[in-house]
């Protein structure tokens, strides 16, 4: 039973990591840069949902989740306008450092609300209870989270494969200059990527806060940091790699927590993602499903 619960927990954690990692990958594939404000957007999504389910809004949980995703997607667009557009030709590192600054600013804004920053709070939802699967009881919230993430990632994969936006994004990911020469608006694709990544972060923040054994607090920020090894493992330019990397990292965490020797102390499972990341960077820097860069000289 312990193994079954560990696998179920690892699948839940892995699904959340995959969703967050997909946000990182979307921005990278479009502009070859990384958005490190994902952690703050994750927190913002959780707290906006919390606020919408309370007075004076009293929104149902599902409606609050969708509305929070829209709000944080709008914040993602603002960050695109404030950061990505002015720094478009300033180099990768300028954008990365600017997103770090945005992350700090957003978290500072969240911390300014004492009701949020000083307490661990619970989002009102209808996902209490558990379901027996085989010989293991799995929290209903975890099952719903995995289903929701699965549906989102399937929809994303279909959009990338069969829509004009997906075609343009793949063209820009292959060769930005050639894509622009063909009339493809790389900046429009980048705007969509930032918006979608913001929505993904918000949804992840809500699902984390409603999962079994979890609540809404500023410590949830760490989920975005622990999802980054999933990006490296799968490949920073691979959406399918984000899914594989998320699941592998999530299961590795969960199984480590179950089987680690007592001499390792507590919390060693939270170190495992970074150990895996280091090994991957040494052996295969482009990740399991990432493309190897070819440099012509």
mmCIF file of N, CA and C in Angstrom, residues 57-165:
data_model
loop_
_atom_site.group_PDB
_atom_site.id
_atom_site.type_symbol
_atom_site.label_atom_id
_atom_site.label_comp_id
_atom_site.label_asym_id
_atom_site.label_seq_id
_atom_site.Cartn_x
_atom_site.Cartn_y
_atom_site.Cartn_z
ATOM 1 N N UNK A 57 -16.899 37.859 -3.258
ATOM 2 C CA UNK A 57 -17.135 37.247 -4.566
ATOM 3 C C UNK A 57 -17.911 35.926 -4.464
ATOM 4 N N UNK A 58 -17.468 35.063 -3.536
ATOM 5 C CA UNK A 58 -18.133 33.776 -3.306
ATOM 6 C C UNK A 58 -18.296 32.962 -4.589
ATOM 7 N N UNK A 59 -17.243 32.929 -5.382
ATOM 8 C CA UNK A 59 -17.292 32.177 -6.633
ATOM 9 C C UNK A 59 -17.140 30.683 -6.370
ATOM 10 N N UNK A 60 -17.809 29.840 -7.157
ATOM 11 C CA UNK A 60 -17.541 28.397 -7.074
ATOM 12 C C UNK A 60 -16.084 28.123 -7.431
ATOM 13 N N UNK A 61 -15.566 27.023 -6.914
ATOM 14 C CA UNK A 61 -14.148 26.737 -7.099
ATOM 15 C C UNK A 61 -13.751 26.694 -8.571
ATOM 16 N N UNK A 62 -14.514 25.981 -9.393
ATOM 17 C CA UNK A 62 -14.156 25.846 -10.806
ATOM 18 C C UNK A 62 -14.136 27.202 -11.504
ATOM 19 N N UNK A 63 -15.129 28.037 -11.215
ATOM 20 C CA UNK A 63 -15.179 29.365 -11.825
ATOM 21 C C UNK A 63 -13.999 30.214 -11.356
ATOM 22 N N UNK A 64 -13.681 30.136 -10.065
ATOM 23 C CA UNK A 64 -12.565 30.909 -9.520
ATOM 24 C C UNK A 64 -11.244 30.473 -10.153
ATOM 25 N N UNK A 65 -11.101 29.175 -10.394
ATOM 26 C CA UNK A 65 -9.882 28.667 -11.032
ATOM 27 C C UNK A 65 -9.721 29.252 -12.431
ATOM 28 N N UNK A 66 -10.779 29.226 -13.213
ATOM 29 C CA UNK A 66 -10.722 29.763 -14.578
ATOM 30 C C UNK A 66 -10.449 31.265 -14.552
ATOM 31 N N UNK A 67 -11.131 31.973 -13.662
ATOM 32 C CA UNK A 67 -10.947 33.426 -13.579
ATOM 33 C C UNK A 67 -9.533 33.774 -13.134
ATOM 34 N N UNK A 68 -8.979 33.017 -12.204
ATOM 35 C CA UNK A 68 -7.602 33.257 -11.762
ATOM 36 C C UNK A 68 -6.624 33.019 -12.898
ATOM 37 N N UNK A 69 -6.873 31.975 -13.697
ATOM 38 C CA UNK A 69 -6.006 31.705 -14.842
ATOM 39 C C UNK A 69 -6.031 32.871 -15.823
ATOM 40 N N UNK A 70 -7.215 33.458 -16.026
ATOM 41 C CA UNK A 70 -7.335 34.606 -16.923
ATOM 42 C C UNK A 70 -6.583 35.813 -16.357
ATOM 43 N N UNK A 71 -6.731 36.055 -15.050
ATOM 44 C CA UNK A 71 -6.059 37.187 -14.410
ATOM 45 C C UNK A 71 -4.542 37.051 -14.528
ATOM 46 N N UNK A 72 -4.028 35.865 -14.212
ATOM 47 C CA UNK A 72 -2.570 35.675 -14.249
ATOM 48 C C UNK A 72 -2.069 35.646 -15.687
ATOM 49 N N UNK A 73 -2.883 35.151 -16.621
ATOM 50 C CA UNK A 73 -2.508 35.232 -18.035
ATOM 51 C C UNK A 73 -2.354 36.694 -18.452
ATOM 52 N N UNK A 74 -3.246 37.551 -17.951
ATOM 53 C CA UNK A 74 -3.135 38.982 -18.229
ATOM 54 C C UNK A 74 -1.854 39.562 -17.637
ATOM 55 N N UNK A 75 -1.490 39.109 -16.444
ATOM 56 C CA UNK A 75 -0.216 39.535 -15.850
ATOM 57 C C UNK A 75 0.949 39.057 -16.715
ATOM 58 N N UNK A 76 0.828 37.838 -17.246
ATOM 59 C CA UNK A 76 1.856 37.343 -18.165
ATOM 60 C C UNK A 76 1.997 38.233 -19.381
ATOM 61 N N UNK A 77 0.870 38.723 -19.909
ATOM 62 C CA UNK A 77 0.933 39.629 -21.062
ATOM 63 C C UNK A 77 1.598 40.948 -20.669
ATOM 64 N N UNK A 78 1.277 41.444 -19.478
ATOM 65 C CA UNK A 78 1.910 42.687 -19.015
ATOM 66 C C UNK A 78 3.427 42.500 -18.902
ATOM 67 N N UNK A 79 3.843 41.379 -18.354
ATOM 68 C CA UNK A 79 5.284 41.115 -18.253
ATOM 69 C C UNK A 79 5.920 41.043 -19.632
ATOM 70 N N UNK A 80 5.193 40.463 -20.571
ATOM 71 C CA UNK A 80 5.702 40.426 -21.949
ATOM 72 C C UNK A 80 5.926 41.839 -22.472
ATOM 73 N N UNK A 81 4.935 42.714 -22.243
ATOM 74 C CA UNK A 81 5.054 44.086 -22.745
ATOM 75 C C UNK A 81 6.149 44.868 -22.024
ATOM 76 N N UNK A 82 6.298 44.625 -20.722
ATOM 77 C CA UNK A 82 7.242 45.396 -19.914
ATOM 78 C C UNK A 82 8.666 44.860 -20.035
ATOM 79 N N UNK A 83 8.802 43.544 -20.227
ATOM 80 C CA UNK A 83 10.122 42.918 -20.223
ATOM 81 C C UNK A 83 10.546 42.450 -21.610
ATOM 82 N N UNK A 84 9.741 41.573 -22.211
ATOM 83 C CA UNK A 84 10.167 40.924 -23.444
ATOM 84 C C UNK A 84 10.282 41.892 -24.618
ATOM 85 N N UNK A 85 9.341 42.829 -24.731
ATOM 86 C CA UNK A 85 9.375 43.757 -25.866
ATOM 87 C C UNK A 85 10.550 44.732 -25.778
ATOM 88 N N UNK A 86 10.715 45.450 -24.659
ATOM 89 C CA UNK A 86 11.851 46.393 -24.600
ATOM 90 C C UNK A 86 13.212 45.703 -24.686
ATOM 91 N N UNK A 87 13.300 44.472 -24.181
ATOM 92 C CA UNK A 87 14.593 43.790 -24.125
ATOM 93 C C UNK A 87 14.753 42.740 -25.226
ATOM 94 N N UNK A 88 13.886 42.809 -26.242
ATOM 95 C CA UNK A 88 13.874 41.776 -27.282
ATOM 96 C C UNK A 88 15.241 41.605 -27.939
ATOM 97 N N UNK A 89 15.919 42.715 -28.180
ATOM 98 C CA UNK A 89 17.226 42.668 -28.858
ATOM 99 C C UNK A 89 18.395 42.899 -27.902
ATOM 100 N N UNK A 90 18.132 42.756 -26.610
ATOM 101 C CA UNK A 90 19.180 43.048 -25.617
ATOM 102 C C UNK A 90 19.914 41.809 -25.133
ATOM 103 N N UNK A 91 19.538 40.653 -25.627
ATOM 104 C CA UNK A 91 20.227 39.432 -25.219
ATOM 105 C C UNK A 91 19.438 38.631 -24.203
ATOM 106 N N UNK A 92 19.760 37.352 -24.124
ATOM 107 C CA UNK A 92 19.049 36.409 -23.271
ATOM 108 C C UNK A 92 19.176 36.782 -21.804
ATOM 109 N N UNK A 93 20.379 37.156 -21.387
ATOM 110 C CA UNK A 93 20.610 37.380 -19.961
ATOM 111 C C UNK A 93 19.849 38.592 -19.443
ATOM 112 N N UNK A 94 19.663 39.589 -20.274
ATOM 113 C CA UNK A 94 18.903 40.763 -19.844
ATOM 114 C C UNK A 94 17.464 40.374 -19.523
ATOM 115 N N UNK A 95 16.855 39.541 -20.374
ATOM 116 C CA UNK A 95 15.480 39.106 -20.136
ATOM 117 C C UNK A 95 15.402 38.245 -18.884
ATOM 118 N N UNK A 96 16.352 37.337 -18.725
ATOM 119 C CA UNK A 96 16.346 36.455 -17.561
ATOM 120 C C UNK A 96 16.437 37.261 -16.270
ATOM 121 N N UNK A 97 17.357 38.210 -16.219
ATOM 122 C CA UNK A 97 17.501 39.011 -15.006
ATOM 123 C C UNK A 97 16.258 39.863 -14.756
ATOM 124 N N UNK A 98 15.636 40.353 -15.827
ATOM 125 C CA UNK A 98 14.420 41.142 -15.663
ATOM 126 C C UNK A 98 13.283 40.285 -15.097
ATOM 127 N N UNK A 99 13.194 39.022 -15.531
ATOM 128 C CA UNK A 99 12.146 38.153 -14.989
ATOM 129 C C UNK A 99 12.404 37.825 -13.526
ATOM 130 N N UNK A 100 13.666 37.725 -13.132
ATOM 131 C CA UNK A 100 13.975 37.574 -11.704
ATOM 132 C C UNK A 100 13.446 38.778 -10.920
ATOM 133 N N UNK A 101 13.680 39.973 -11.472
ATOM 134 C CA UNK A 101 13.182 41.176 -10.810
ATOM 135 C C UNK A 101 11.665 41.196 -10.720
ATOM 136 N N UNK A 102 10.997 40.785 -11.792
ATOM 137 C CA UNK A 102 9.537 40.725 -11.783
ATOM 138 C C UNK A 102 9.047 39.719 -10.757
ATOM 139 N N UNK A 103 9.750 38.609 -10.637
ATOM 140 C CA UNK A 103 9.381 37.584 -9.657
ATOM 141 C C UNK A 103 9.422 38.153 -8.241
ATOM 142 N N UNK A 104 10.487 38.860 -7.927
ATOM 143 C CA UNK A 104 10.627 39.457 -6.597
ATOM 144 C C UNK A 104 9.535 40.497 -6.359
ATOM 145 N N UNK A 105 9.241 41.309 -7.373
ATOM 146 C CA UNK A 105 8.239 42.366 -7.223
ATOM 147 C C UNK A 105 6.846 41.780 -6.979
ATOM 148 N N UNK A 106 6.493 40.747 -7.723
ATOM 149 C CA UNK A 106 5.168 40.143 -7.560
ATOM 150 C C UNK A 106 5.043 39.496 -6.193
ATOM 151 N N UNK A 107 6.088 38.792 -5.761
ATOM 152 C CA UNK A 107 6.035 38.153 -4.445
ATOM 153 C C UNK A 107 5.991 39.185 -3.327
ATOM 154 N N UNK A 108 6.654 40.319 -3.541
ATOM 155 C CA UNK A 108 6.587 41.387 -2.542
ATOM 156 C C UNK A 108 5.164 41.937 -2.452
ATOM 157 N N UNK A 109 4.499 42.059 -3.612
ATOM 158 C CA UNK A 109 3.119 42.517 -3.606
ATOM 159 C C UNK A 109 2.200 41.550 -2.877
ATOM 160 N N UNK A 110 2.422 40.255 -3.080
ATOM 161 C CA UNK A 110 1.632 39.246 -2.374
ATOM 162 C C UNK A 110 1.895 39.326 -0.872
ATOM 163 N N UNK A 111 3.151 39.508 -0.494
ATOM 164 C CA UNK A 111 3.513 39.562 0.926
ATOM 165 C C UNK A 111 2.951 40.780 1.627
ATOM 166 N N UNK A 112 2.605 41.806 0.861
ATOM 167 C CA UNK A 112 2.076 43.025 1.481
ATOM 168 C C UNK A 112 0.686 42.802 2.083
ATOM 169 N N UNK A 113 0.023 41.721 1.670
ATOM 170 C CA UNK A 113 -1.264 41.361 2.262
ATOM 171 C C UNK A 113 -1.000 40.458 3.455
ATOM 172 N N UNK A 114 -1.166 40.970 4.664
ATOM 173 C CA UNK A 114 -0.807 40.209 5.861
ATOM 174 C C UNK A 114 -1.652 38.949 6.022
ATOM 175 N N UNK A 115 -2.889 38.973 5.551
ATOM 176 C CA UNK A 115 -3.731 37.780 5.648
ATOM 177 C C UNK A 115 -3.160 36.640 4.812
ATOM 178 N N UNK A 116 -2.467 36.985 3.739
ATOM 179 C CA UNK A 116 -1.868 35.967 2.872
ATOM 180 C C UNK A 116 -0.485 35.563 3.357
ATOM 181 N N UNK A 117 0.318 36.534 3.738
ATOM 182 C CA UNK A 117 1.724 36.249 4.012
ATOM 183 C C UNK A 117 1.957 35.612 5.380
ATOM 184 N N UNK A 118 1.076 35.867 6.339
ATOM 185 C CA UNK A 118 1.319 35.397 7.703
ATOM 186 C C UNK A 118 0.601 34.098 8.038
ATOM 187 N N UNK A 119 -0.225 33.609 7.141
ATOM 188 C CA UNK A 119 -1.015 32.427 7.453
ATOM 189 C C UNK A 119 -0.992 31.435 6.289
ATOM 190 N N UNK A 120 -1.166 30.174 6.650
ATOM 191 C CA UNK A 120 -1.453 29.154 5.646
ATOM 192 C C UNK A 120 -2.968 29.069 5.534
ATOM 193 N N UNK A 121 -3.479 29.241 4.322
ATOM 194 C CA UNK A 121 -4.925 29.301 4.136
ATOM 195 C C UNK A 121 -5.375 28.153 3.236
ATOM 196 N N UNK A 122 -6.665 27.898 3.247
ATOM 197 C CA UNK A 122 -7.237 26.809 2.459
ATOM 198 C C UNK A 122 -8.208 27.363 1.438
ATOM 199 N N UNK A 123 -8.081 26.895 0.202
ATOM 200 C CA UNK A 123 -9.024 27.271 -0.846
ATOM 201 C C UNK A 123 -10.260 26.387 -0.720
ATOM 202 N N UNK A 124 -11.427 27.002 -0.716
ATOM 203 C CA UNK A 124 -12.662 26.239 -0.630
ATOM 204 C C UNK A 124 -12.907 25.490 -1.934
ATOM 205 N N UNK A 125 -13.066 24.178 -1.836
ATOM 206 C CA UNK A 125 -13.305 23.377 -3.052
ATOM 207 C C UNK A 125 -14.152 22.164 -2.697
ATOM 208 N N UNK A 126 -14.564 21.435 -3.723
ATOM 209 C CA UNK A 126 -15.450 20.280 -3.547
ATOM 210 C C UNK A 126 -14.714 18.966 -3.807
ATOM 211 N N UNK A 127 -13.417 18.939 -3.590
ATOM 212 C CA UNK A 127 -12.620 17.780 -3.974
ATOM 213 C C UNK A 127 -12.146 16.972 -2.774
ATOM 214 N N UNK A 128 -12.833 17.090 -1.649
ATOM 215 C CA UNK A 128 -12.437 16.325 -0.469
ATOM 216 C C UNK A 128 -12.725 14.844 -0.681
ATOM 217 N N UNK A 129 -12.083 14.011 0.151
ATOM 218 C CA UNK A 129 -12.328 12.576 0.086
ATOM 219 C C UNK A 129 -11.276 11.850 -0.730
ATOM 220 N N UNK A 130 -11.464 10.556 -0.892
ATOM 221 C CA UNK A 130 -10.504 9.731 -1.616
ATOM 222 C C UNK A 130 -11.241 8.630 -2.371
ATOM 223 N N UNK A 131 -10.534 8.017 -3.297
ATOM 224 C CA UNK A 131 -11.080 6.936 -4.118
ATOM 225 C C UNK A 131 -10.157 5.730 -3.988
ATOM 226 N N UNK A 132 -10.731 4.570 -3.829
ATOM 227 C CA UNK A 132 -9.922 3.360 -3.715
ATOM 228 C C UNK A 132 -9.584 2.855 -5.115
ATOM 229 N N UNK A 133 -8.308 2.757 -5.417
ATOM 230 C CA UNK A 133 -7.825 2.227 -6.688
ATOM 231 C C UNK A 133 -6.930 1.044 -6.368
ATOM 232 N N UNK A 134 -7.402 -0.157 -6.676
ATOM 233 C CA UNK A 134 -6.676 -1.348 -6.268
ATOM 234 C C UNK A 134 -6.711 -1.435 -4.754
ATOM 235 N N UNK A 135 -5.552 -1.488 -4.145
ATOM 236 C CA UNK A 135 -5.484 -1.526 -2.688
ATOM 237 C C UNK A 135 -5.060 -0.214 -2.091
ATOM 238 N N UNK A 136 -5.129 0.871 -2.885
ATOM 239 C CA UNK A 136 -4.619 2.162 -2.441
ATOM 240 C C UNK A 136 -5.719 3.206 -2.487
ATOM 241 N N UNK A 137 -5.792 4.004 -1.448
ATOM 242 C CA UNK A 137 -6.720 5.129 -1.442
ATOM 243 C C UNK A 137 -5.993 6.357 -1.983
ATOM 244 N N UNK A 138 -6.568 6.959 -3.021
ATOM 245 C CA UNK A 138 -5.966 8.123 -3.667
ATOM 246 C C UNK A 138 -6.901 9.308 -3.485
ATOM 247 N N UNK A 139 -6.350 10.440 -3.074
ATOM 248 C CA UNK A 139 -7.159 11.633 -2.850
ATOM 249 C C UNK A 139 -7.866 12.057 -4.131
ATOM 250 N N UNK A 140 -9.126 12.417 -3.989
ATOM 251 C CA UNK A 140 -9.903 12.869 -5.139
ATOM 252 C C UNK A 140 -9.256 14.091 -5.792
ATOM 253 N N UNK A 141 -8.734 14.999 -4.967
ATOM 254 C CA UNK A 141 -8.095 16.208 -5.496
ATOM 255 C C UNK A 141 -6.903 15.855 -6.381
ATOM 256 N N UNK A 142 -6.141 14.839 -5.983
ATOM 257 C CA UNK A 142 -4.980 14.435 -6.782
ATOM 258 C C UNK A 142 -5.416 13.840 -8.114
ATOM 259 N N UNK A 143 -6.467 13.037 -8.087
ATOM 260 C CA UNK A 143 -6.970 12.438 -9.330
ATOM 261 C C UNK A 143 -7.458 13.520 -10.277
ATOM 262 N N UNK A 144 -8.238 14.462 -9.752
ATOM 263 C CA UNK A 144 -8.745 15.552 -10.585
ATOM 264 C C UNK A 144 -7.591 16.387 -11.136
ATOM 265 N N UNK A 145 -6.570 16.623 -10.320
ATOM 266 C CA UNK A 145 -5.416 17.409 -10.773
ATOM 267 C C UNK A 145 -4.720 16.742 -11.945
ATOM 268 N N UNK A 146 -4.506 15.431 -11.852
ATOM 269 C CA UNK A 146 -3.839 14.699 -12.935
ATOM 270 C C UNK A 146 -4.691 14.745 -14.204
ATOM 271 N N UNK A 147 -6.006 14.593 -14.060
ATOM 272 C CA UNK A 147 -6.899 14.647 -15.224
ATOM 273 C C UNK A 147 -6.867 16.032 -15.868
ATOM 274 N N UNK A 148 -6.933 17.071 -15.032
ATOM 275 C CA UNK A 148 -6.915 18.440 -15.555
ATOM 276 C C UNK A 148 -5.612 18.729 -16.282
ATOM 277 N N UNK A 149 -4.487 18.368 -15.667
ATOM 278 C CA UNK A 149 -3.192 18.608 -16.302
ATOM 279 C C UNK A 149 -3.090 17.805 -17.598
ATOM 280 N N UNK A 150 -3.523 16.549 -17.566
ATOM 281 C CA UNK A 150 -3.485 15.731 -18.771
ATOM 282 C C UNK A 150 -4.282 16.359 -19.897
ATOM 283 N N UNK A 151 -5.486 16.852 -19.595
ATOM 284 C CA UNK A 151 -6.327 17.481 -20.619
ATOM 285 C C UNK A 151 -5.662 18.741 -21.171
ATOM 286 N N UNK A 152 -5.063 19.540 -20.291
ATOM 287 C CA UNK A 152 -4.402 20.774 -20.732
ATOM 288 C C UNK A 152 -3.232 20.455 -21.653
ATOM 289 N N UNK A 153 -2.408 19.481 -21.272
ATOM 290 C CA UNK A 153 -1.223 19.165 -22.070
ATOM 291 C C UNK A 153 -1.598 18.513 -23.393
ATOM 292 N N UNK A 154 -2.675 17.727 -23.411
ATOM 293 C CA UNK A 154 -3.149 17.158 -24.682
ATOM 294 C C UNK A 154 -3.629 18.288 -25.602
ATOM 295 N N UNK A 155 -4.376 19.241 -25.038
ATOM 296 C CA UNK A 155 -4.851 20.375 -25.827
ATOM 297 C C UNK A 155 -3.674 21.206 -26.342
ATOM 298 N N UNK A 156 -2.659 21.391 -25.494
ATOM 299 C CA UNK A 156 -1.475 22.134 -25.924
ATOM 300 C C UNK A 156 -0.764 21.411 -27.059
ATOM 301 N N UNK A 157 -0.594 20.097 -26.920
ATOM 302 C CA UNK A 157 0.056 19.328 -27.970
ATOM 303 C C UNK A 157 -0.698 19.410 -29.287
ATOM 304 N N UNK A 158 -2.029 19.351 -29.215
ATOM 305 C CA UNK A 158 -2.838 19.460 -30.431
ATOM 306 C C UNK A 158 -2.696 20.844 -31.056
ATOM 307 N N UNK A 159 -2.661 21.880 -30.209
ATOM 308 C CA UNK A 159 -2.516 23.241 -30.725
ATOM 309 C C UNK A 159 -1.170 23.437 -31.397
ATOM 310 N N UNK A 160 -0.120 22.905 -30.798
ATOM 311 C CA UNK A 160 1.221 23.042 -31.377
ATOM 312 C C UNK A 160 1.322 22.291 -32.704
ATOM 313 N N UNK A 161 0.635 21.190 -32.800
ATOM 314 C CA UNK A 161 0.757 20.342 -33.994
ATOM 315 C C UNK A 161 -0.144 20.782 -35.140
ATOM 316 N N UNK A 162 -1.367 21.268 -34.812
ATOM 317 C CA UNK A 162 -2.361 21.436 -35.869
ATOM 318 C C UNK A 162 -2.902 22.849 -36.056
ATOM 319 N N UNK A 163 -2.409 23.827 -35.306
ATOM 320 C CA UNK A 163 -2.888 25.195 -35.502
ATOM 321 C C UNK A 163 -1.803 26.054 -36.148
ATOM 322 N N UNK A 164 -2.237 27.185 -36.708
ATOM 323 C CA UNK A 164 -1.274 28.108 -37.326
ATOM 324 C C UNK A 164 -0.283 28.621 -36.285
ATOM 325 N N UNK A 165 -0.802 28.896 -35.076
ATOM 326 C CA UNK A 165 0.123 29.348 -34.031
ATOM 327 C C UNK A 165 1.197 28.307 -33.764
#
